[in-house]
Amino acid sequence: MIKIAHLYPTELNLYGDSGNILCLKKRLEWRGLEAKIIPVNCGDALPDFDLLFIGGGQDREMRLLARDIRKKGDALRFAVQSKKVIFAICGGFQLLGKYYETADGELIKLSGALPFYTVGGARRMIGNTVFDTPFGITVGFENHSGRTYLDGLTPLGKIISGFGNNGEDKTEGLLFNNTIGTYAHGPVLPKNPVLADELLSRAAGLKLDALDDKEELLCNRELIRRFK
């Protein structure tokens, strides 16, 4: 059984991000593997998990969750350093950093699980995005005003089209041990089955049998062709 913890499932679910959970669950079931989805809400201790998913939110949710995510900071740092599999999107990605500075200068301290930070901007970065990663070219949709600066950490990929982490340095997301952060909504995993299986392989600790992804890969290639 693969245990998938879903952090803040009610608060962080923009642009169909919970569809990523459905995608992971179905791709396991198609291989005859069982998935257990564990919702983790404010006040809950971080449970034992094989894969932790954190979806996206906005500044309002960031403020609401800041205190709780700081309480979970030690557990998240331990999970990151222990090479647990973590997949975080947009606001969920930002929560793993040190802080978020809003456009009006308010400093919101976050989990500090990793030493990067985010600064809010006046202009939103919106649109389809295509970026090159170690797992192939990936396509998604981004909508964020936060500019994330990795401070020397390794990005998930390099922007082909779109804005990425900050619209300046052509980086997208983050890749550290088995932690992957990205600004790609969509949901991103059904559009990029190779990335979905990379997460599942790491979570299961084994190479998974291949699925018939003909239609998924056709869709992926068409979206890349259209948006790059």
JSON list of C-alpha atoms in Angstrom, two decimals:
[
{"chain": "A", "resi": 1, "resn": "MET", "atom": "CA", "xyz": [0.00, 0.00, 0.00]},
{"chain": "A", "resi": 2, "resn": "ILE", "atom": "CA", "xyz": [1.25, 3.48, -0.92]},
{"chain": "A", "resi": 3, "resn": "LYS", "atom": "CA", "xyz": [0.28, 6.10, 1.67]},
{"chain": "A", "resi": 4, "resn": "ILE", "atom": "CA", "xyz": [-0.38, 9.51, 0.09]},
{"chain": "A", "resi": 5, "resn": "ALA", "atom": "CA", "xyz": [-0.77, 12.33, 2.62]},
{"chain": "A", "resi": 6, "resn": "HIS", "atom": "CA", "xyz": [-2.72, 15.34, 1.32]},
{"chain": "A", "resi": 7, "resn": "LEU", "atom": "CA", "xyz": [-1.78, 18.44, 3.30]},
{"chain": "A", "resi": 8, "resn": "TYR", "atom": "CA", "xyz": [-4.51, 21.08, 3.69]},
{"chain": "A", "resi": 9, "resn": "PRO", "atom": "CA", "xyz": [-6.91, 19.49, 1.16]},
{"chain": "A", "resi": 10, "resn": "THR", "atom": "CA", "xyz": [-9.65, 22.07, 1.80]},
{"chain": "A", "resi": 11, "resn": "GLU", "atom": "CA", "xyz": [-7.57, 25.25, 1.83]},
{"chain": "A", "resi": 12, "resn": "LEU", "atom": "CA", "xyz": [-5.08, 24.43, -0.94]},
{"chain": "A", "resi": 13, "resn": "ASN", "atom": "CA", "xyz": [-6.91, 23.26, -4.06]},
{"chain": "A", "resi": 14, "resn": "LEU", "atom": "CA", "xyz": [-6.63, 25.80, -6.87]},
{"chain": "A", "resi": 15, "resn": "TYR", "atom": "CA", "xyz": [-7.09, 25.04, -10.57]},
{"chain": "A", "resi": 16, "resn": "GLY", "atom": "CA", "xyz": [-7.94, 21.39, -10.04]},
{"chain": "A", "resi": 17, "resn": "ASP", "atom": "CA", "xyz": [-4.86, 20.58, -7.99]},
{"chain": "A", "resi": 18, "resn": "SER", "atom": "CA", "xyz": [-6.70, 17.75, -6.21]},
{"chain": "A", "resi": 19, "resn": "GLY", "atom": "CA", "xyz": [-6.84, 16.09, -9.63]},
{"chain": "A", "resi": 20, "resn": "ASN", "atom": "CA", "xyz": [-3.20, 15.21, -9.05]},
{"chain": "A", "resi": 21, "resn": "ILE", "atom": "CA", "xyz": [-4.26, 13.00, -6.14]},
{"chain": "A", "resi": 22, "resn": "LEU", "atom": "CA", "xyz": [-6.80, 11.24, -8.38]},
{"chain": "A", "resi": 23, "resn": "CYS", "atom": "CA", "xyz": [-4.14, 10.77, -11.05]},
{"chain": "A", "resi": 24, "resn": "LEU", "atom": "CA", "xyz": [-1.65, 9.22, -8.62]},
{"chain": "A", "resi": 25, "resn": "LYS", "atom": "CA", "xyz": [-4.31, 6.95, -7.13]},
{"chain": "A", "resi": 26, "resn": "LYS", "atom": "CA", "xyz": [-5.53, 5.69, -10.53]},
{"chain": "A", "resi": 27, "resn": "ARG", "atom": "CA", "xyz": [-2.01, 5.09, -11.85]},
{"chain": "A", "resi": 28, "resn": "LEU", "atom": "CA", "xyz": [-1.33, 2.91, -8.82]},
{"chain": "A", "resi": 29, "resn": "GLU", "atom": "CA", "xyz": [-4.64, 1.06, -9.16]},
{"chain": "A", "resi": 30, "resn": "TRP", "atom": "CA", "xyz": [-4.03, 0.38, -12.85]},
{"chain": "A", "resi": 31, "resn": "ARG", "atom": "CA", "xyz": [-0.91, -1.47, -11.71]},
{"chain": "A", "resi": 32, "resn": "GLY", "atom": "CA", "xyz": [-2.78, -3.45, -9.07]},
{"chain": "A", "resi": 33, "resn": "LEU", "atom": "CA", "xyz": [-1.38, -1.37, -6.20]},
{"chain": "A", "resi": 34, "resn": "GLU", "atom": "CA", "xyz": [-3.46, 0.12, -3.42]},
{"chain": "A", "resi": 35, "resn": "ALA", "atom": "CA", "xyz": [-3.33, 3.80, -2.51]},
{"chain": "A", "resi": 36, "resn": "LYS", "atom": "CA", "xyz": [-4.40, 5.17, 0.86]},
{"chain": "A", "resi": 37, "resn": "ILE", "atom": "CA", "xyz": [-5.19, 8.91, 0.81]},
{"chain": "A", "resi": 38, "resn": "ILE", "atom": "CA", "xyz": [-4.65, 10.58, 4.21]},
{"chain": "A", "resi": 39, "resn": "PRO", "atom": "CA", "xyz": [-6.05, 14.12, 4.62]},
{"chain": "A", "resi": 40, "resn": "VAL", "atom": "CA", "xyz": [-3.88, 16.28, 6.88]},
{"chain": "A", "resi": 41, "resn": "ASN", "atom": "CA", "xyz": [-5.60, 19.39, 8.21]},
{"chain": "A", "resi": 42, "resn": "CYS", "atom": "CA", "xyz": [-4.67, 22.30, 10.47]},
{"chain": "A", "resi": 43, "resn": "GLY", "atom": "CA", "xyz": [-3.73, 20.97, 13.88]},
{"chain": "A", "resi": 44, "resn": "ASP", "atom": "CA", "xyz": [-3.01, 17.46, 12.61]},
{"chain": "A", "resi": 45, "resn": "ALA", "atom": "CA", "xyz": [0.42, 15.94, 13.12]},
{"chain": "A", "resi": 46, "resn": "LEU", "atom": "CA", "xyz": [2.20, 14.96, 9.93]},
{"chain": "A", "resi": 47, "resn": "PRO", "atom": "CA", "xyz": [1.57, 11.20, 9.59]},
{"chain": "A", "resi": 48, "resn": "ASP", "atom": "CA", "xyz": [3.84, 8.52, 8.22]},
{"chain": "A", "resi": 49, "resn": "PHE", "atom": "CA", "xyz": [3.61, 8.73, 4.43]},
{"chain": "A", "resi": 50, "resn": "ASP", "atom": "CA", "xyz": [5.20, 7.52, 1.22]},
{"chain": "A", "resi": 51, "resn": "LEU", "atom": "CA", "xyz": [4.25, 10.65, -0.71]},
{"chain": "A", "resi": 52, "resn": "LEU", "atom": "CA", "xyz": [3.15, 14.05, 0.60]},
{"chain": "A", "resi": 53, "resn": "PHE", "atom": "CA", "xyz": [1.10, 16.28, -1.70]},
{"chain": "A", "resi": 54, "resn": "ILE", "atom": "CA", "xyz": [0.56, 20.02, -1.12]},
{"chain": "A", "resi": 55, "resn": "GLY", "atom": "CA", "xyz": [-1.68, 21.94, -3.52]},
{"chain": "A", "resi": 56, "resn": "GLY", "atom": "CA", "xyz": [-1.89, 25.64, -4.35]},
{"chain": "A", "resi": 57, "resn": "GLY", "atom": "CA", "xyz": [-3.45, 28.60, -2.59]},
{"chain": "A", "resi": 58, "resn": "GLN", "atom": "CA", "xyz": [-3.38, 32.40, -2.48]},
{"chain": "A", "resi": 59, "resn": "ASP", "atom": "CA", "xyz": [-2.15, 35.05, -0.02]},
{"chain": "A", "resi": 60, "resn": "ARG", "atom": "CA", "xyz": [-5.28, 34.63, 2.12]},
{"chain": "A", "resi": 61, "resn": "GLU", "atom": "CA", "xyz": [-4.60, 30.92, 2.62]},
{"chain": "A", "resi": 62, "resn": "MET", "atom": "CA", "xyz": [-0.91, 31.66, 3.22]},
{"chain": "A", "resi": 63, "resn": "ARG", "atom": "CA", "xyz": [-1.83, 33.88, 6.17]},
{"chain": "A", "resi": 64, "resn": "LEU", "atom": "CA", "xyz": [-4.35, 31.36, 7.51]},
{"chain": "A", "resi": 65, "resn": "LEU", "atom": "CA", "xyz": [-1.92, 28.45, 7.35]},
{"chain": "A", "resi": 66, "resn": "ALA", "atom": "CA", "xyz": [1.33, 30.19, 8.35]},
{"chain": "A", "resi": 67, "resn": "ARG", "atom": "CA", "xyz": [1.10, 29.44, 12.06]},
{"chain": "A", "resi": 68, "resn": "ASP", "atom": "CA", "xyz": [0.22, 25.78, 11.50]},
{"chain": "A", "resi": 69, "resn": "ILE", "atom": "CA", "xyz": [2.90, 25.22, 8.86]},
{"chain": "A", "resi": 70, "resn": "ARG", "atom": "CA", "xyz": [5.51, 26.63, 11.25]},
{"chain": "A", "resi": 71, "resn": "LYS", "atom": "CA", "xyz": [4.40, 24.05, 13.84]},
{"chain": "A", "resi": 72, "resn": "LYS", "atom": "CA", "xyz": [4.91, 21.37, 11.21]},
{"chain": "A", "resi": 73, "resn": "GLY", "atom": "CA", "xyz": [8.30, 22.83, 10.24]},
{"chain": "A", "resi": 74, "resn": "ASP", "atom": "CA", "xyz": [10.49, 20.35, 12.13]},
{"chain": "A", "resi": 75, "resn": "ALA", "atom": "CA", "xyz": [8.56, 17.38, 10.76]},
{"chain": "A", "resi": 76, "resn": "LEU", "atom": "CA", "xyz": [8.74, 18.76, 7.22]},
{"chain": "A", "resi": 77, "resn": "ARG", "atom": "CA", "xyz": [12.48, 19.45, 7.49]},
{"chain": "A", "resi": 78, "resn": "PHE", "atom": "CA", "xyz": [13.03, 15.90, 8.72]},
{"chain": "A", "resi": 79, "resn": "ALA", "atom": "CA", "xyz": [10.94, 14.51, 5.85]},
{"chain": "A", "resi": 80, "resn": "VAL", "atom": "CA", "xyz": [12.87, 16.54, 3.26]},
{"chain": "A", "resi": 81, "resn": "GLN", "atom": "CA", "xyz": [16.27, 15.56, 4.65]},
{"chain": "A", "resi": 82, "resn": "SER", "atom": "CA", "xyz": [15.17, 11.92, 5.03]},
{"chain": "A", "resi": 83, "resn": "LYS", "atom": "CA", "xyz": [14.40, 11.88, 1.29]},
{"chain": "A", "resi": 84, "resn": "LYS", "atom": "CA", "xyz": [10.68, 11.36, 1.73]},
{"chain": "A", "resi": 85, "resn": "VAL", "atom": "CA", "xyz": [8.76, 12.09, -1.48]},
{"chain": "A", "resi": 86, "resn": "ILE", "atom": "CA", "xyz": [7.09, 15.50, -1.43]},
{"chain": "A", "resi": 87, "resn": "PHE", "atom": "CA", "xyz": [5.25, 17.15, -4.34]},
{"chain": "A", "resi": 88, "resn": "ALA", "atom": "CA", "xyz": [4.17, 20.74, -3.80]},
{"chain": "A", "resi": 89, "resn": "ILE", "atom": "CA", "xyz": [2.45, 23.19, -6.15]},
{"chain": "A", "resi": 90, "resn": "CYS", "atom": "CA", "xyz": [2.43, 27.01, -6.16]},
{"chain": "A", "resi": 91, "resn": "GLY", "atom": "CA", "xyz": [1.32, 28.12, -2.67]},
{"chain": "A", "resi": 92, "resn": "GLY", "atom": "CA", "xyz": [2.16, 24.68, -1.33]},
{"chain": "A", "resi": 93, "resn": "PHE", "atom": "CA", "xyz": [5.62, 24.99, -2.85]},
{"chain": "A", "resi": 94, "resn": "GLN", "atom": "CA", "xyz": [6.03, 28.40, -1.19]},
{"chain": "A", "resi": 95, "resn": "LEU", "atom": "CA", "xyz": [5.06, 26.95, 2.21]},
{"chain": "A", "resi": 96, "resn": "LEU", "atom": "CA", "xyz": [8.22, 24.83, 2.18]},
{"chain": "A", "resi": 97, "resn": "GLY", "atom": "CA", "xyz": [10.38, 27.97, 2.15]},
{"chain": "A", "resi": 98, "resn": "LYS", "atom": "CA", "xyz": [11.57, 30.36, 4.84]},
{"chain": "A", "resi": 99, "resn": "TYR", "atom": "CA", "xyz": [9.10, 33.17, 4.29]},
{"chain": "A", "resi": 100, "resn": "TYR", "atom": "CA", "xyz": [6.71, 34.97, 1.96]},
{"chain": "A", "resi": 101, "resn": "GLU", "atom": "CA", "xyz": [6.97, 38.75, 1.74]},
{"chain": "A", "resi": 102, "resn": "THR", "atom": "CA", "xyz": [3.73, 40.26, 0.45]},
{"chain": "A", "resi": 103, "resn": "ALA", "atom": "CA", "xyz": [3.61, 43.08, -2.07]},
{"chain": "A", "resi": 104, "resn": "ASP", "atom": "CA", "xyz": [2.91, 45.54, 0.75]},
{"chain": "A", "resi": 105, "resn": "GLY", "atom": "CA", "xyz": [5.91, 44.40, 2.80]},
{"chain": "A", "resi": 106, "resn": "GLU", "atom": "CA", "xyz": [4.28, 42.01, 5.28]},
{"chain": "A", "resi": 107, "resn": "LEU", "atom": "CA", "xyz": [6.67, 39.20, 6.19]},
{"chain": "A", "resi": 108, "resn": "ILE", "atom": "CA", "xyz": [4.96, 35.83, 6.68]},
{"chain": "A", "resi": 109, "resn": "LYS", "atom": "CA", "xyz": [7.29, 33.26, 8.22]},
{"chain": "A", "resi": 110, "resn": "LEU", "atom": "CA", "xyz": [6.72, 29.73, 6.88]},
{"chain": "A", "resi": 111, "resn": "SER", "atom": "CA", "xyz": [7.99, 26.21, 7.55]},
{"chain": "A", "resi": 112, "resn": "GLY", "atom": "CA", "xyz": [11.66, 26.78, 6.73]},
{"chain": "A", "resi": 113, "resn": "ALA", "atom": "CA", "xyz": [11.87, 23.20, 5.50]},
{"chain": "A", "resi": 114, "resn": "LEU", "atom": "CA", "xyz": [14.15, 24.48, 2.73]},
{"chain": "A", "resi": 115, "resn": "PRO", "atom": "CA", "xyz": [16.19, 27.72, 2.55]},
{"chain": "A", "resi": 116, "resn": "PHE", "atom": "CA", "xyz": [14.40, 29.56, -0.26]},
{"chain": "A", "resi": 117, "resn": "TYR", "atom": "CA", "xyz": [11.98, 32.48, -0.08]},
{"chain": "A", "resi": 118, "resn": "THR", "atom": "CA", "xyz": [9.19, 34.18, -2.01]},
{"chain": "A", "resi": 119, "resn": "VAL", "atom": "CA", "xyz": [8.41, 37.85, -2.57]},
{"chain": "A", "resi": 120, "resn": "GLY", "atom": "CA", "xyz": [5.02, 39.08, -3.77]},
{"chain": "A", "resi": 121, "resn": "GLY", "atom": "CA", "xyz": [4.85, 41.32, -6.83]},
{"chain": "A", "resi": 122, "resn": "ALA", "atom": "CA", "xyz": [2.33, 43.75, -8.26]},
{"chain": "A", "resi": 123, "resn": "ARG", "atom": "CA", "xyz": [2.01, 41.88, -11.57]},
{"chain": "A", "resi": 124, "resn": "ARG", "atom": "CA", "xyz": [0.59, 38.38, -11.80]},
{"chain": "A", "resi": 125, "resn": "MET", "atom": "CA", "xyz": [2.36, 35.79, -13.93]},
{"chain": "A", "resi": 126, "resn": "ILE", "atom": "CA", "xyz": [-0.42, 33.95, -15.72]},
{"chain": "A", "resi": 127, "resn": "GLY", "atom": "CA", "xyz": [-0.57, 31.50, -18.59]},
{"chain": "A", "resi": 128, "resn": "ASN", "atom": "CA", "xyz": [0.44, 28.13, -19.92]},
{"chain": "A", "resi": 129, "resn": "THR", "atom": "CA", "xyz": [4.02, 27.16, -19.23]},
{"chain": "A", "resi": 130, "resn": "VAL", "atom": "CA", "xyz": [6.46, 24.68, -20.76]},
{"chain": "A", "resi": 131, "resn": "PHE", "atom": "CA", "xyz": [9.73, 23.74, -19.08]},
{"chain": "A", "resi": 132, "resn": "ASP", "atom": "CA", "xyz": [12.53, 21.22, -19.51]},
{"chain": "A", "resi": 133, "resn": "THR", "atom": "CA", "xyz": [13.20, 18.86, -16.58]},
{"chain": "A", "resi": 134, "resn": "PRO", "atom": "CA", "xyz": [15.28, 15.72, -15.91]},
{"chain": "A", "resi": 135, "resn": "PHE", "atom": "CA", "xyz": [12.02, 13.82, -16.52]},
{"chain": "A", "resi": 136, "resn": "GLY", "atom": "CA", "xyz": [11.28, 15.34, -19.91]},
{"chain": "A", "resi": 137, "resn": "ILE", "atom": "CA", "xyz": [9.55, 18.47, -21.16]},
{"chain": "A", "resi": 138, "resn": "THR", "atom": "CA", "xyz": [6.65, 19.34, -18.88]},
{"chain": "A", "resi": 139, "resn": "VAL", "atom": "CA", "xyz": [3.56, 21.47, -19.52]},
{"chain": "A", "resi": 140, "resn": "GLY", "atom": "CA", "xyz": [1.26, 23.19, -17.02]},
{"chain": "A", "resi": 141, "resn": "PHE", "atom": "CA", "xyz": [-0.64, 26.36, -16.15]},
{"chain": "A", "resi": 142, "resn": "GLU", "atom": "CA", "xyz": [0.68, 29.04, -13.80]},
{"chain": "A", "resi": 143, "resn": "ASN", "atom": "CA", "xyz": [-1.05, 31.93, -12.02]},
{"chain": "A", "resi": 144, "resn": "HIS", "atom": "CA", "xyz": [0.98, 33.58, -9.26]},
{"chain": "A", "resi": 145, "resn": "SER", "atom": "CA", "xyz": [2.27, 36.95, -8.13]},
{"chain": "A", "resi": 146, "resn": "GLY", "atom": "CA", "xyz": [4.91, 35.47, -5.81]},
{"chain": "A", "resi": 147, "resn": "ARG", "atom": "CA", "xyz": [8.49, 35.45, -7.05]},
{"chain": "A", "resi": 148, "resn": "THR", "atom": "CA", "xyz": [10.45, 32.52, -5.63]},
{"chain": "A", "resi": 149, "resn": "TYR", "atom": "CA", "xyz": [14.24, 32.72, -5.29]},
{"chain": "A", "resi": 150, "resn": "LEU", "atom": "CA", "xyz": [16.01, 29.42, -4.69]},
{"chain": "A", "resi": 151, "resn": "ASP", "atom": "CA", "xyz": [19.17, 30.83, -3.07]},
{"chain": "A", "resi": 152, "resn": "GLY", "atom": "CA", "xyz": [21.43, 28.23, -4.70]},
{"chain": "A", "resi": 153, "resn": "LEU", "atom": "CA", "xyz": [19.07, 25.27, -4.60]},
{"chain": "A", "resi": 154, "resn": "THR", "atom": "CA", "xyz": [18.51, 23.27, -7.78]},
{"chain": "A", "resi": 155, "resn": "PRO", "atom": "CA", "xyz": [15.45, 24.11, -9.89]},
{"chain": "A", "resi": 156, "resn": "LEU", "atom": "CA", "xyz": [13.16, 21.41, -11.22]},
{"chain": "A", "resi": 157, "resn": "GLY", "atom": "CA", "xyz": [13.58, 22.74, -14.74]},
{"chain": "A", "resi": 158, "resn": "LYS", "atom": "CA", "xyz": [14.40, 25.51, -17.17]},
{"chain": "A", "resi": 159, "resn": "ILE", "atom": "CA", "xyz": [11.64, 27.62, -18.70]},
{"chain": "A", "resi": 160, "resn": "ILE", "atom": "CA", "xyz": [10.94, 27.21, -22.41]},
{"chain": "A", "resi": 161, "resn": "SER", "atom": "CA", "xyz": [7.82, 29.39, -22.31]},
{"chain": "A", "resi": 162, "resn": "GLY", "atom": "CA", "xyz": [6.09, 31.09, -19.41]},
{"chain": "A", "resi": 163, "resn": "PHE", "atom": "CA", "xyz": [7.43, 32.71, -16.26]},
{"chain": "A", "resi": 164, "resn": "GLY", "atom": "CA", "xyz": [8.51, 30.00, -13.81]},
{"chain": "A", "resi": 165, "resn": "ASN", "atom": "CA", "xyz": [9.77, 30.80, -10.35]},
{"chain": "A", "resi": 166, "resn": "ASN", "atom": "CA", "xyz": [10.16, 34.53, -10.73]},
{"chain": "A", "resi": 167, "resn": "GLY", "atom": "CA", "xyz": [10.01, 35.61, -14.38]},
{"chain": "A", "resi": 168, "resn": "GLU", "atom": "CA", "xyz": [13.69, 36.59, -14.25]},
{"chain": "A", "resi": 169, "resn": "ASP", "atom": "CA", "xyz": [16.13, 33.68, -14.13]},
{"chain": "A", "resi": 170, "resn": "LYS", "atom": "CA", "xyz": [14.30, 31.11, -16.32]},
{"chain": "A", "resi": 171, "resn": "THR", "atom": "CA", "xyz": [14.11, 28.59, -13.46]},
{"chain": "A", "resi": 172, "resn": "GLU", "atom": "CA", "xyz": [10.98, 26.58, -12.68]},
{"chain": "A", "resi": 173, "resn": "GLY", "atom": "CA", "xyz": [10.26, 24.80, -9.46]},
{"chain": "A", "resi": 174, "resn": "LEU", "atom": "CA", "xyz": [12.67, 23.02, -7.18]},
{"chain": "A", "resi": 175, "resn": "LEU", "atom": "CA", "xyz": [14.30, 19.60, -6.98]},
{"chain": "A", "resi": 176, "resn": "PHE", "atom": "CA", "xyz": [15.97, 18.60, -3.70]},
{"chain": "A", "resi": 177, "resn": "ASN", "atom": "CA", "xyz": [16.41, 14.97, -2.68]},
{"chain": "A", "resi": 178, "resn": "ASN", "atom": "CA", "xyz": [12.89, 13.63, -3.32]},
{"chain": "A", "resi": 179, "resn": "THR", "atom": "CA", "xyz": [11.15, 16.98, -2.86]},
{"chain": "A", "resi": 180, "resn": "ILE", "atom": "CA", "xyz": [9.69, 18.51, -6.02]},
{"chain": "A", "resi": 181, "resn": "GLY", "atom": "CA", "xyz": [8.09, 21.94, -6.08]},
{"chain": "A", "resi": 182, "resn": "THR", "atom": "CA", "xyz": [6.51, 23.60, -9.10]},
{"chain": "A", "resi": 183, "resn": "TYR", "atom": "CA", "xyz": [4.26, 26.48, -10.13]},
{"chain": "A", "resi": 184, "resn": "ALA", "atom": "CA", "xyz": [2.48, 24.25, -12.65]},
{"chain": "A", "resi": 185, "resn": "HIS", "atom": "CA", "xyz": [-1.22, 23.76, -11.96]},
{"chain": "A", "resi": 186, "resn": "GLY", "atom": "CA", "xyz": [-3.60, 22.14, -14.36]},
{"chain": "A", "resi": 187, "resn": "PRO", "atom": "CA", "xyz": [-3.69, 19.60, -12.71]},
{"chain": "A", "resi": 188, "resn": "VAL", "atom": "CA", "xyz": [-0.14, 18.99, -13.89]},
{"chain": "A", "resi": 189, "resn": "LEU", "atom": "CA", "xyz": [0.26, 15.22, -13.40]},
{"chain": "A", "resi": 190, "resn": "PRO", "atom": "CA", "xyz": [-2.43, 13.94, -15.81]},
{"chain": "A", "resi": 191, "resn": "LYS", "atom": "CA", "xyz": [-0.80, 16.09, -18.50]},
{"chain": "A", "resi": 192, "resn": "ASN", "atom": "CA", "xyz": [2.66, 14.71, -17.69]},
{"chain": "A", "resi": 193, "resn": "PRO", "atom": "CA", "xyz": [2.46, 10.97, -16.95]},
{"chain": "A", "resi": 194, "resn": "VAL", "atom": "CA", "xyz": [6.26, 10.60, -16.87]},
{"chain": "A", "resi": 195, "resn": "LEU", "atom": "CA", "xyz": [6.45, 13.04, -13.97]},
{"chain": "A", "resi": 196, "resn": "ALA", "atom": "CA", "xyz": [3.57, 11.27, -12.21]},
{"chain": "A", "resi": 197, "resn": "ASP", "atom": "CA", "xyz": [5.34, 7.92, -12.49]},
{"chain": "A", "resi": 198, "resn": "GLU", "atom": "CA", "xyz": [8.63, 9.42, -11.31]},
{"chain": "A", "resi": 199, "resn": "LEU", "atom": "CA", "xyz": [6.91, 10.46, -8.09]},
{"chain": "A", "resi": 200, "resn": "LEU", "atom": "CA", "xyz": [5.23, 7.08, -7.70]},
{"chain": "A", "resi": 201, "resn": "SER", "atom": "CA", "xyz": [8.42, 5.13, -8.40]},
{"chain": "A", "resi": 202, "resn": "ARG", "atom": "CA", "xyz": [10.25, 7.11, -5.74]},
{"chain": "A", "resi": 203, "resn": "ALA", "atom": "CA", "xyz": [7.39, 6.68, -3.28]},
{"chain": "A", "resi": 204, "resn": "ALA", "atom": "CA", "xyz": [7.13, 2.92, -3.91]},
{"chain": "A", "resi": 205, "resn": "GLY", "atom": "CA", "xyz": [10.89, 2.46, -3.93]},
{"chain": "A", "resi": 206, "resn": "LEU", "atom": "CA", "xyz": [10.79, 0.40, -7.11]},
{"chain": "A", "resi": 207, "resn": "LYS", "atom": "CA", "xyz": [10.53, 0.69, -10.87]},
{"chain": "A", "resi": 208, "resn": "LEU", "atom": "CA", "xyz": [6.89, 0.48, -11.86]},
{"chain": "A", "resi": 209, "resn": "ASP", "atom": "CA", "xyz": [5.53, -1.52, -14.75]},
{"chain": "A", "resi": 210, "resn": "ALA", "atom": "CA", "xyz": [4.83, 0.62, -17.80]},
{"chain": "A", "resi": 211, "resn": "LEU", "atom": "CA", "xyz": [1.24, 1.65, -18.57]},
{"chain": "A", "resi": 212, "resn": "ASP", "atom": "CA", "xyz": [-0.31, 2.16, -21.97]},
{"chain": "A", "resi": 213, "resn": "ASP", "atom": "CA", "xyz": [0.03, 5.95, -22.00]},
{"chain": "A", "resi": 214, "resn": "LYS", "atom": "CA", "xyz": [-0.48, 6.43, -25.73]},
{"chain": "A", "resi": 215, "resn": "GLU", "atom": "CA", "xyz": [-3.34, 8.92, -25.32]},
{"chain": "A", "resi": 216, "resn": "GLU", "atom": "CA", "xyz": [-1.74, 10.73, -22.37]},
{"chain": "A", "resi": 217, "resn": "LEU", "atom": "CA", "xyz": [1.55, 11.17, -24.21]},
{"chain": "A", "resi": 218, "resn": "LEU", "atom": "CA", "xyz": [-0.25, 12.31, -27.37]},
{"chain": "A", "resi": 219, "resn": "CYS", "atom": "CA", "xyz": [-2.01, 14.97, -25.30]},
{"chain": "A", "resi": 220, "resn": "ASN", "atom": "CA", "xyz": [1.28, 15.94, -23.64]},
{"chain": "A", "resi": 221, "resn": "ARG", "atom": "CA", "xyz": [3.05, 16.40, -26.99]},
{"chain": "A", "resi": 222, "resn": "GLU", "atom": "CA", "xyz": [0.18, 18.41, -28.44]},
{"chain": "A", "resi": 223, "resn": "LEU", "atom": "CA", "xyz": [0.09, 20.76, -25.44]},
{"chain": "A", "resi": 224, "resn": "ILE", "atom": "CA", "xyz": [3.84, 21.25, -25.62]},
{"chain": "A", "resi": 225, "resn": "ARG", "atom": "CA", "xyz": [3.62, 21.96, -29.35]},
{"chain": "A", "resi": 226, "resn": "ARG", "atom": "CA", "xyz": [0.81, 24.46, -28.79]},
{"chain": "A", "resi": 227, "resn": "PHE", "atom": "CA", "xyz": [2.33, 26.39, -25.90]},
{"chain": "A", "resi": 228, "resn": "LYS", "atom": "CA", "xyz": [6.10, 26.36, -26.28]}
]
